[in-house]
N, CA, C and O of each residue as an XYZ file, in Angstrom:
444
protein
N      68.542      6.753     30.391
C      69.448      7.659     29.745
C      70.893      7.318     30.126
O      71.809      7.449     29.314
N      71.077      6.885     31.363
C      72.420      6.505     31.801
C      72.935      5.315     30.995
O      74.125      5.231     30.689
N      72.030      4.397     30.655
C      72.419      3.215     29.879
C      72.868      3.621     28.475
O      73.857      3.091     27.970
N      72.156      4.552     27.842
C      72.542      5.038     26.514
C      73.920      5.687     26.594
O      74.769      5.454     25.734
N      74.142      6.496     27.621
C      75.439      7.149     27.790
C      76.547      6.124     28.011
O      77.644      6.275     27.473
N      76.269      5.077     28.802
C      77.257      4.029     29.021
C      77.585      3.312     27.714
O      78.752      3.045     27.426
N      76.565      3.002     26.932
C      76.791      2.330     25.640
C      77.616      3.212     24.708
O      78.491      2.722     23.993
N      77.340      4.488     24.718
C      78.128      5.422     23.902
C      79.583      5.438     24.354
O      80.501      5.444     23.534
N      79.780      5.443     25.670
C      81.138      5.459     26.214
C      81.902      4.204     25.787
O      83.069      4.274     25.402
N      81.227      3.062     25.861
C      81.866      1.805     25.455
C      82.151      1.826     23.954
O      83.250      1.478     23.522
N      81.168      2.232     23.170
C      81.327      2.264     21.709
C      82.454      3.186     21.275
O      83.166      2.894     20.315
N      82.615      4.291     21.974
C      83.626      5.269     21.596
C      84.980      5.033     22.264
O      85.901      5.833     22.097
N      85.106      3.944     23.018
C      86.388      3.643     23.651
C      87.414      3.292     22.584
O      87.057      2.829     21.501
N      88.644      3.505     22.880
C      89.722      3.285     21.908
C      89.709      1.870     21.304
O      89.852      1.735     20.089
N      89.540      0.800     22.126
C      89.573     -0.548     21.529
C      88.433     -0.825     20.550
O      88.590     -1.653     19.653
N      87.299     -0.158     20.697
C      86.142     -0.452     19.833
C      85.898      0.599     18.753
O      85.118      0.367     17.830
N      86.540      1.720     18.857
C      86.282      2.828     17.935
C      86.464      2.419     16.468
O      85.740      2.912     15.602
N      87.383      1.559     16.185
C      87.652      1.169     14.798
C      86.508      0.357     14.173
O      86.461      0.219     12.951
N      85.596     -0.177     14.976
C      84.498     -0.990     14.460
C      83.240     -0.193     14.137
O      82.321     -0.723     13.512
N      83.183      1.039     14.542
C      81.970      1.848     14.340
C      82.279      3.040     13.450
O      83.229      3.784     13.694
N      81.455      3.213     12.401
C      81.622      4.382     11.535
C      80.903      5.583     12.106
O      81.415      6.702     12.092
N      79.675      5.325     12.621
C      78.876      6.404     13.191
C      77.792      5.805     14.070
O      77.497      4.614     13.971
N      77.210      6.609     14.914
C      76.098      6.167     15.748
C      74.825      6.237     14.916
O      74.468      7.295     14.399
N      74.153      5.121     14.793
C      72.921      5.075     13.993
C      71.745      5.605     14.801
O      70.982      6.443     14.320
N      71.602      5.121     16.017
C      70.508      5.582     16.885
C      71.029      5.728     18.288
O      71.890      4.937     18.672
N      70.607      6.621     19.045
C      69.598      7.647     18.835
C      70.102      8.886     18.118
O      69.318      9.787     17.820
N      71.379      8.948     17.842
C      71.886     10.144     17.177
C      72.088     11.277     18.164
O      72.320     11.041     19.350
N      72.004     12.477     17.691
C      72.313     13.656     18.507
C      71.078     14.173     19.245
O      70.696     15.332     19.077
N      70.463     13.335     20.046
C      69.284     13.747     20.814
C      69.695     14.142     22.222
O      70.636     13.592     22.793
N      68.980     15.093     22.756
C      69.259     15.547     24.118
C      67.955     15.808     24.858
O      66.911     16.024     24.243
N      68.028     15.786     26.204
C      66.909     16.167     27.051
C      65.637     15.394     26.782
O      65.632     14.163     26.765
N      64.539     16.142     26.567
C      63.212     15.543     26.363
C      63.174     14.676     25.108
O      62.483     13.658     25.082
N      63.910     15.070     24.067
C      63.939     14.255     22.845
C      64.568     12.893     23.114
O      64.102     11.879     22.594
N      65.621     12.867     23.922
C      66.254     11.588     24.276
C      65.299     10.759     25.132
O      65.177      9.553     24.914
N      64.628     11.368     26.092
C      63.663     10.643     26.924
C      62.555     10.045     26.068
O      62.174      8.892     26.269
N      62.039     10.807     25.123
C      60.984     10.303     24.223
C      61.496      9.149     23.376
O      60.789      8.158     23.189
N      62.718      9.265     22.860
C      63.304      8.183     22.066
C      63.366      6.900     22.885
O      62.959      5.837     22.416
N      63.880      7.003     24.114
C      64.026      5.820     24.968
C      62.666      5.202     25.262
O      62.531      3.979     25.234
N      61.661      6.015     25.542
C      60.311      5.483     25.800
C      59.728      4.796     24.573
O      59.028      3.791     24.701
N      60.006      5.324     23.396
C      59.426      4.781     22.158
C      60.075      3.467     21.729
O      59.388      2.591     21.202
N      61.368      3.314     21.940
C      62.062      2.157     21.375
C      62.432      1.083     22.390
O      62.869      0.001     21.999
N      62.271      1.350     23.665
C      62.651      0.361     24.676
C      61.663     -0.792     24.693
O      60.449     -0.589     24.716
N      62.205     -2.010     24.682
C      61.385     -3.218     24.757
C      62.077     -4.199     25.682
O      63.233     -4.005     26.060
N      61.380     -5.226     26.035
C      61.964     -6.277     26.847
C      62.117     -7.537     26.007
O      61.316     -7.800     25.110
N      63.127     -8.291     26.300
C      63.300     -9.577     25.642
C      62.996    -10.710     26.601
O      63.236    -11.879     26.297
N      62.472    -10.359     27.747
C      62.134    -11.383     28.722
C      60.743    -11.941     28.447
O      59.976    -11.373     27.670
N      60.439    -13.026     29.073
C      59.139    -13.666     28.917
C      58.313    -13.335     30.154
O      58.614    -13.791     31.257
N      57.292    -12.554     29.960
C      56.482    -12.144     31.093
C      55.806    -13.346     31.739
O      55.323    -14.254     31.062
N      55.787    -13.324     33.044
C      55.180    -14.411     33.811
C      54.480    -13.821     35.021
O      54.593    -12.630     35.311
N      53.760    -14.677     35.715
C      53.203    -14.361     37.031
C      52.083    -13.320     37.005
O      51.880    -12.630     38.004
N      51.363    -13.184     35.917
C      50.272    -12.208     35.854
C      48.926    -12.821     36.214
O      47.956    -12.090     36.416
N      48.844    -14.140     36.300
C      47.597    -14.820     36.666
C      47.961    -16.016     37.539
O      47.687    -17.163     37.185
N      48.574    -15.736     38.670
C      49.210    -16.798     39.450
C      48.254    -17.875     39.955
O      47.073    -17.641     40.212
N      48.831    -19.065     40.082
C      48.110    -20.193     40.651
C      48.288    -20.167     42.163
O      49.379    -19.901     42.668
N      47.217    -20.444     42.869
C      47.316    -20.496     44.321
C      45.949    -20.448     44.961
O      44.925    -20.614     44.298
N      45.949    -20.217     46.265
C      44.697    -20.197     47.021
C      44.460    -18.876     47.730
O      43.432    -18.713     48.387
N      45.370    -17.941     47.618
C      45.190    -16.669     48.325
C      44.338    -15.702     47.495
O      43.928    -16.028     46.381
N      44.082    -14.537     48.035
C      43.184    -13.573     47.377
C      43.753    -13.005     46.086
O      43.006    -12.443     45.285
N      45.053    -13.135     45.863
C      45.680    -12.628     44.634
C      45.770    -13.692     43.542
O      46.210    -13.396     42.431
N      45.368    -14.907     43.837
C      45.473    -15.999     42.869
C      44.350    -15.939     41.849
O      43.235    -15.513     42.154
N      44.660    -16.369     40.638
C      43.710    -16.333     39.527
C      43.250    -17.736     39.143
O      42.097    -17.924     38.756
N      44.145    -18.724     39.246
C      43.790    -20.094     38.878
C      44.063    -21.046     40.033
O      44.898    -20.785     40.898
N      43.328    -22.169     40.020
C      43.529    -23.192     41.036
C      44.493    -24.261     40.522
O      45.061    -24.121     39.439
N      44.673    -25.312     41.288
C      45.591    -26.384     40.929
C      45.191    -27.186     39.704
O      46.003    -27.933     39.159
N      43.940    -27.038     39.264
C      43.471    -27.696     38.042
C      43.494    -26.731     36.855
O      42.946    -27.027     35.793
N      44.135    -25.572     37.045
C      44.296    -24.523     36.034
C      42.996    -23.804     35.692
O      42.923    -23.092     34.691
N      41.974    -23.990     36.519
C      40.685    -23.323     36.309
C      40.743    -21.899     36.853
O      41.272    -21.651     37.937
N      40.188    -20.971     36.079
C      40.136    -19.574     36.508
C      39.028    -19.434     37.543
O      37.890    -19.839     37.306
N      39.366    -18.861     38.686
C      38.374    -18.654     39.741
C      37.245    -17.754     39.234
O      37.493    -16.690     38.667
N      36.003    -18.195     39.446
C      34.836    -17.389     39.123
C      34.390    -17.431     37.675
O      33.400    -16.790     37.321
N      35.097    -18.173     36.825
C      34.705    -18.272     35.411
C      34.668    -19.746     35.039
O      35.687    -20.434     35.110
N      33.520    -20.222     34.649
C      33.383    -21.629     34.280
C      33.985    -21.911     32.914
O      33.960    -21.062     32.024
N      34.528    -23.119     32.758
C      35.036    -23.632     31.490
C      36.195    -22.808     30.921
O      36.375    -22.747     29.705
N      36.972    -22.182     31.788
C      38.155    -21.448     31.340
C      39.347    -21.864     32.180
O      39.299    -21.842     33.410
N      40.417    -22.245     31.499
C      41.663    -22.611     32.161
C      42.789    -21.799     31.546
O      42.707    -21.358     30.400
N      43.824    -21.614     32.320
C      45.021    -20.931     31.826
C      46.188    -21.895     31.991
O      46.374    -22.486     33.055
N      46.970    -22.047     30.928
C      48.109    -22.967     30.971
C      49.298    -22.334     30.250
O      49.682    -22.768     29.163
N      49.866    -21.315     30.862
C      51.073    -20.693     30.319
C      51.888    -20.113     31.466
O      51.558    -20.330     32.632
N      52.934    -19.386     31.152
C      53.821    -18.846     32.164
C      53.171    -17.871     33.122
O      53.719    -17.586     34.187
N      52.019    -17.362     32.760
C      51.369    -16.387     33.633
C      50.915    -16.999     34.953
O      50.719    -16.270     35.926
N      50.740    -18.327     35.013
C      50.251    -18.944     36.256
C      51.338    -19.169     37.292
O      51.039    -19.522     38.433
N      52.594    -18.970     36.914
C      53.676    -19.165     37.879
C      53.549    -18.133     39.001
O      53.398    -16.942     38.729
N      53.608    -18.575     40.246
C      53.463    -17.626     41.348
C      54.681    -16.724     41.532
O      54.558    -15.621     42.065
N      55.857    -17.181     41.095
C      57.080    -16.390     41.195
C      57.892    -16.563     39.917
O      57.802    -17.594     39.249
N      58.677    -15.558     39.586
C      59.547    -15.624     38.412
C      60.642    -16.652     38.679
O      61.224    -16.686     39.763
N      60.910    -17.471     37.703
C      61.958    -18.480     37.840
C      63.330    -17.823     37.759
O      63.465    -16.726     37.218
N      64.340    -18.489     38.292
C      65.700    -17.957     38.273
C      66.385    -18.197     36.930
O      67.478    -17.685     36.688
N      65.752    -18.965     36.068
C      66.336    -19.261     34.764
C      65.287    -19.008     33.683
O      64.229    -18.441     33.955
N      65.584    -19.426     32.480
C      64.650    -19.254     31.374
C      63.306    -19.893     31.710
O      63.253    -20.901     32.415
N      62.231    -19.312     31.208
C      60.892    -19.788     31.553
C      60.383    -20.906     30.635
O      59.289    -21.427     30.851
N      61.152    -21.275     29.628
C      60.678    -22.282     28.685
C      60.401    -23.625     29.353
O      59.347    -24.220     29.128
N      61.331    -24.108     30.169
C      61.147    -25.421     30.804
C      59.918    -25.446     31.723
O      59.131    -26.389     31.642
N      59.726    -24.446     32.592
C      58.509    -24.461     33.404
C      57.239    -24.402     32.553
O      56.224    -24.991     32.923
N      57.284    -23.704     31.430
C      56.099    -23.634     30.555
C      55.798    -24.997     29.936
O      54.634    -25.353     29.751
N      56.833    -25.751     29.619
C      56.629    -27.111     29.103
C      55.955    -27.959     30.183
O      55.021    -28.705     29.890
N      56.415    -27.851     31.408
C      55.819    -28.611     32.512
C      54.356    -28.198     32.710
O      53.496    -29.050     32.934
N      54.078    -26.910     32.630
C      52.697    -26.428     32.752
C      51.837    -27.014     31.634
O      50.702    -27.421     31.880
N      52.356    -27.061     30.428
C      51.622    -27.648     29.304
C      51.353    -29.128     29.509
O      50.256    -29.614     29.235
N      52.369    -29.843     29.994
C      52.192    -31.265     30.281
C      51.139    -31.479     31.366
O      50.301    -32.376     31.271
N      51.197    -30.647     32.389
C      50.204    -30.739     33.475
C      48.809    -30.446     32.944
O      47.846    -31.116     33.317
N      48.695    -29.444     32.072
C      47.394    -29.116     31.483
C      46.846    -30.302     30.703
O      45.652    -30.596     30.771
N      47.720    -30.986     29.959
C      47.282    -32.161     29.202
C      46.751    -33.250     30.150
O      45.719    -33.862     29.873
N      47.443    -33.487     31.246
C      47.004    -34.477     32.231
C      45.657    -34.099     32.829
O      44.763    -34.937     32.952
N      45.518    -32.824     33.201
C      44.283    -32.335     33.823
C      43.106    -32.491     32.858
O      42.032    -32.949     33.249
N      43.314    -32.109     31.603
C      42.243    -32.188     30.619
C      41.869    -33.632     30.294
O      40.689    -33.949     30.139
N      42.863    -34.501     30.191
C      42.587    -35.920     29.955
C      41.719    -36.478     31.088
O      40.723    -37.158     30.837
N      42.101    -36.189     32.322
C      41.355    -36.694     33.466
C      39.934    -36.095     33.516
O      38.968    -36.795     33.817
N      39.831    -34.820     33.224
C      38.529    -34.142     33.299
C      37.551    -34.648     32.246
O      36.339    -34.621     32.457
N      38.075    -35.106     31.120
C      37.215    -35.549     30.026
C      37.266    -37.052     29.801
O      36.742    -37.551     28.806
N      37.885    -37.764     30.707
C      37.911    -39.211     30.646
C      38.639    -39.754     29.433
O      38.210    -40.757     28.861
N      39.690    -39.144     29.039
C      40.443    -39.582     27.860
C      41.625    -40.445     28.215
O      42.354    -40.890     27.328
């Protein structure tokens, strides 16, 4: 709610006021209605990672060959295997994971 109020403050500031005719969303909502609006429309633009981390500890889901522990013939090769969130965009690490998956599969199937 504080973020919505901050955005309103910025939008209604003198330097920007001339660019806005009216507030489109959320409009004149208050209290519980504003909380419901924020819950309904809030999304993330980030790329989720680290939900099936690679490693050897009890929280790890895949091994170094991208095999899922305890499930035969299943591998994971996406951003979810990263043990920690990267400090930058996740696209480059995902490309590396894909390349590694290709190497692993080639070796496993003698290609």
